[in-house]
Amino acid sequence: IWVGFENRAGIWRFAPGLARVEAYAVPAPMRDWPANGGAEAMARLRDGRFLVFAERGGMPGRPGAREVLLFGGDPTGAGTALTRLGYRPPPGTS
């Protein structure tokens, strides 16, 4: 089970049943995410990649965009490929 906490710049991987932490990572881009604006949502894609969405904060050169990270596999794994993307929330959402 992978968990990203909104107020922490990191991703945790837990054993089944949340019995213990198996791995923890602080990806470099997440270190700049604002306090209480971090990993708001995560999604694991069918091919094993992960998307991690920032709740707040902007992207340089992309007005109105927020950051989403695309991991090539387990985001807690050392050397997992990472791509920085942007998204714009729908109007009227925070």
Backbone as a ProteinNet text record, in pm:
[ID]
protein_1_A
[PRIMARY]
IWVGFENRAGIWRFAPGLARVEAYAVPAPMRDWPANGGAEAMARLRDGRFLVFAERGGMPGRPGAREVLLFGGDPTGAGTALTRLGYRPPPGTS
[TERTIARY]
86	0	90.5	70.4	148.9	65.6	128.5	58.5	144.2	83.1	146.7	67.7	136.8	68	74.7	-39.3	-51.3	43	62.4	145	289.1	328	464.1	516.2	640.8	701.1	759.4	674.4	725.5	617.1	663.2	572.9	618.3	523	551.2	489.7	559.5	503.5	489.2	364.9	334.7	312	337.2	305.7	153.3	102.3	-42.1	-97.7	-215.6	-280.3	-216.8	-128.5	-56.7	23.2	71.6	140.7	273.4	343.8	472.8	512	601.2	655.7	763.2	751.3	851.3	954.1	910.8	1000.6	944.8	1034.9	998.4	1090.3	1034.9	1115.5	1066.7	1160.9	1130.4	1184.4	1104.1	1149.7	1186.8	1294.4	1345.9	1239.1	1154.4	1055.2	957.6	928.6	831.7	887.7	1017.5	1079.3	1039.9	1002.6	962.2	811.9	735.1	590.5	557	456.1	424.3	371.3	392.1	337.5	185.5	130	-12.8	-62.3	26.4	-11.8	52.7	94.9	170.1	84.4	119.7	56.1	-91.6	-173.7	-318.7	-382.7	-330.1	-388.3	-279.7	-298.7	-208.4	-293.6	-239	-306.9	-202.8	-229.5	-142.5	-207.1	-132.9	-183	-169.2	-242.7	-242.2	-103.4	-18.7	115.1	217.4	172	260.5	318.7	294	340	247	296.5	219.7	211.4	97.6	81.7	63	135.2	122.6	93.9	-20.7	-68.9	-43.7	13.7	28.6	-103.8	-137.9	-262.1	-244.3	-129.3	-104.6	33	62.9	194.2	186.6	272.5	270.2	389.4	388.9	500.4	560.1	689.9	753.4	720.9	680.6	650.8	514.9	436.7	303.4	200.7	158.3	63.1	-63.6	-103.2	-224.7	-208.5	-91.1	-69.9	-15.5	-50.2	5	85.8	167.1	257.6	198.3	226.1	195.9	323.1	358.3	477.5	435.5	502.8	478.6	600.9	580.8	687.7	678.9	792.6	796.7	766.1	757.4	728.6	710.2	750.8	736.7	803.4	726.7	785.4	879.5	880	973.8	1101.1	1106.9	1223.2	1337	1458.4	1575.5	1591.3	1610.6	1634.4	1511.1	1391.8	1269.7	1261.7	1238.7	1227.9	1114.9	1138.5	1042.6	1029.7	906.5	878.6	789.6	825.9	744.1	646.6	518.6	411.8	333.4	243.5	157.8	12	-76.2	-220.2	-287.3	-400.3	-479.7	-610.7	-637.4	-764	-881.7	-996.6	-1114.3	-1151.1	-1206.9	-1249.5	-1342.2	-1327.7	-1413.5	-1368.2	-1258.1	-1204.9	-1081.6	-1046.3	-928.1	-809.9
-116.7	0	122.7	212.1	335.5	451.4	538	651.4	775.7	882.6	1014	1104.1	1165.1	1251.4	1395.3	1460.9	1597.9	1694.4	1676	1770.3	1723.6	1618.9	1566.4	1551.2	1581.5	1568.4	1428.9	1330.8	1195.9	1097.4	977	866.5	746.3	679.9	562.3	440.4	327.2	198.9	111.9	67	-14	-159.6	-248.1	-389.6	-404.8	-517.8	-540.2	-519.5	-460.6	-432.4	-317	-243.2	-130.8	-175.3	-300.6	-360	-290.4	-243.2	-177.3	-100.9	-5.4	68.1	-18.3	-38.9	-116	-25.8	92.6	185.2	325.7	422.4	563.4	639.5	737.7	818.8	962.9	1053.9	1196.1	1237.2	1224.1	1263.2	1411.8	1443.7	1581.3	1685.5	1666.6	1770.5	1796.1	1694.7	1710.6	1794.8	1808.5	1888.6	2035.2	2080.3	2219.5	2241	2134.9	2150	2218.9	2307.4	2383.8	2295.5	2343.4	2273.7	2265	2152.5	2126	2144.6	2124.5	2132.5	2021.4	1918	1809.7	1708.7	1582.9	1474	1461.9	1525.5	1525.7	1397.7	1342.7	1222.3	1142.6	1011.6	920.7	821.6	778.7	676	580.6	451.8	351.4	309.3	322.4	287.6	137.1	86.5	-57.8	-112.1	-27.5	-73.9	-61.9	-23.4	-16.3	120.6	217.1	353.5	418.7	528.4	602.7	749.7	811.4	956	1008.4	1116.3	1179.5	1327.1	1374.8	1510.2	1602.1	1719.1	1822.8	1895.8	1928.6	2003.6	2150.6	2206.1	2349.2	2369.5	2496.4	2530	2536	2613.7	2630.8	2567.2	2579.5	2531.1	2649.8	2666.9	2777.4	2772.6	2886.6	2895.7	2842.2	2796.2	2742	2804.3	2925.4	2993.8	2910.5	2898.9	2825.8	2675.6	2625.5	2480.4	2435.3	2314.9	2249.2	2128.7	2079.3	1971.4	1834.1	1744.1	1601.7	1527.6	1427.6	1348.6	1213.6	1171.3	1040.2	954.2	848.6	756.1	634.2	586.9	470.5	339.7	339.8	221.2	264.8	180.1	207.2	340.1	439.1	570	568.4	460.1	450	376.7	326.5	251.5	343.1	309.3	387.6	381.6	497.8	504.4	492.5	496.3	490.5	615.3	594.7	706.7	799.6	930.1	1032.1	1137.2	1173.4	1278.9	1382.3	1509.6	1618.3	1666.4	1667.9	1712	1822.1	1886.3	1988.3	1958	2009	1999.6	2126	2155.8	2270.4	2217.2	2248.4	2203.7	2270.4	2205.7	2265.7	2397.5	2491.5	2618.1	2593.8	2673.4	2663.6	2561.6	2493.1	2398.2	2461.5	2412.7	2468.7	2376.9
0	0	0	-96.9	-106.4	-53.9	24.1	83	68.1	20.2	17.6	110.1	205.3	300.5	253.3	254.5	203.9	275.2	403.4	478.7	496.1	425.8	431.9	289.8	271.1	138	122.8	106.6	91.7	57.1	23.5	-9.9	72.2	135.3	215.6	147.8	157.6	113.3	237.7	263.1	380	340.2	433.7	416.9	417.1	367	371.3	512.3	518.2	645.2	721.1	653.4	715.1	837.3	835	948.9	980.7	877	898.4	772.6	788.8	674.7	610.2	480.2	406.8	339	296.9	228.5	239.7	223.2	231.7	137.2	67.3	-24.7	-22.8	-42.6	-58.2	-195.4	-299.8	-432.9	-435.7	-503	-505.5	-539.2	-640.7	-670.5	-556.2	-476.4	-367.6	-253.4	-245.5	-139.2	-149.5	-267.2	-289.2	-280.1	-262.6	-253.1	-121.8	-121.1	0.4	113.3	236.3	352.7	336.9	369	356.4	212.8	116.8	-24	-103.7	-35.1	-97.5	-169.3	-154.8	-229	-191.1	-269.8	-245	-295.5	-404.6	-463.5	-533.6	-533.2	-603.4	-681.7	-795	-873.5	-929.1	-916.8	-977.8	-1108.2	-1216.3	-1348.5	-1372.8	-1467.5	-1497.1	-1528.9	-1588.3	-1626.6	-1513.4	-1392.4	-1277.4	-1250.1	-1338.7	-1313.1	-1211.4	-1152	-1052.3	-1090.8	-1062.6	-1071.5	-929.6	-895.8	-764.4	-788.5	-740.5	-766.5	-647.1	-673.8	-570.9	-556.9	-433.5	-410.3	-443.4	-408.2	-425.3	-486.8	-508.7	-565.4	-716	-771.9	-915.9	-984.4	-1114.3	-1195.1	-1268.8	-1261.8	-1333.9	-1483.4	-1536.3	-1678.7	-1719.3	-1625.4	-1655.5	-1560.9	-1589.1	-1500.2	-1478.3	-1353.5	-1319.4	-1311.8	-1346.9	-1345.6	-1210.8	-1173.8	-1055.2	-1102.1	-1013.5	-1054.3	-1027.8	-1119.5	-1102.4	-1142.6	-1063.3	-1090.9	-1145.7	-1250.6	-1310.8	-1281	-1201.6	-1167.3	-1257.6	-1304.7	-1392.5	-1322.8	-1192.2	-1111.7	-968.2	-875.5	-732.6	-696.7	-650.6	-620.3	-500.4	-422.7	-310.9	-349.9	-471.8	-517.4	-561.8	-521.8	-562.1	-714	-773.5	-917.1	-1004.2	-945.9	-1026.6	-1114.2	-1243.2	-1337.4	-1296	-1313	-1271	-1380.1	-1412.6	-1509.2	-1441.4	-1456	-1398.8	-1505.3	-1468.2	-1557.4	-1487.6	-1560.3	-1501.7	-1534.3	-1449.6	-1475.4	-1426.5	-1483.4	-1438.3	-1382.4	-1254.9	-1196.4	-1267.3	-1268.5	-1329.5	-1259.8	-1333.7	-1273	-1154.8	-1050	-935	-831.2	-858.6	-759	-695.5	-577.7	-512.5	-525.6
[MASK]
++++++++++++++++++++++++++++++++++++++++++++++++++++++++++++++++++++++++++++++++++++++++++++++

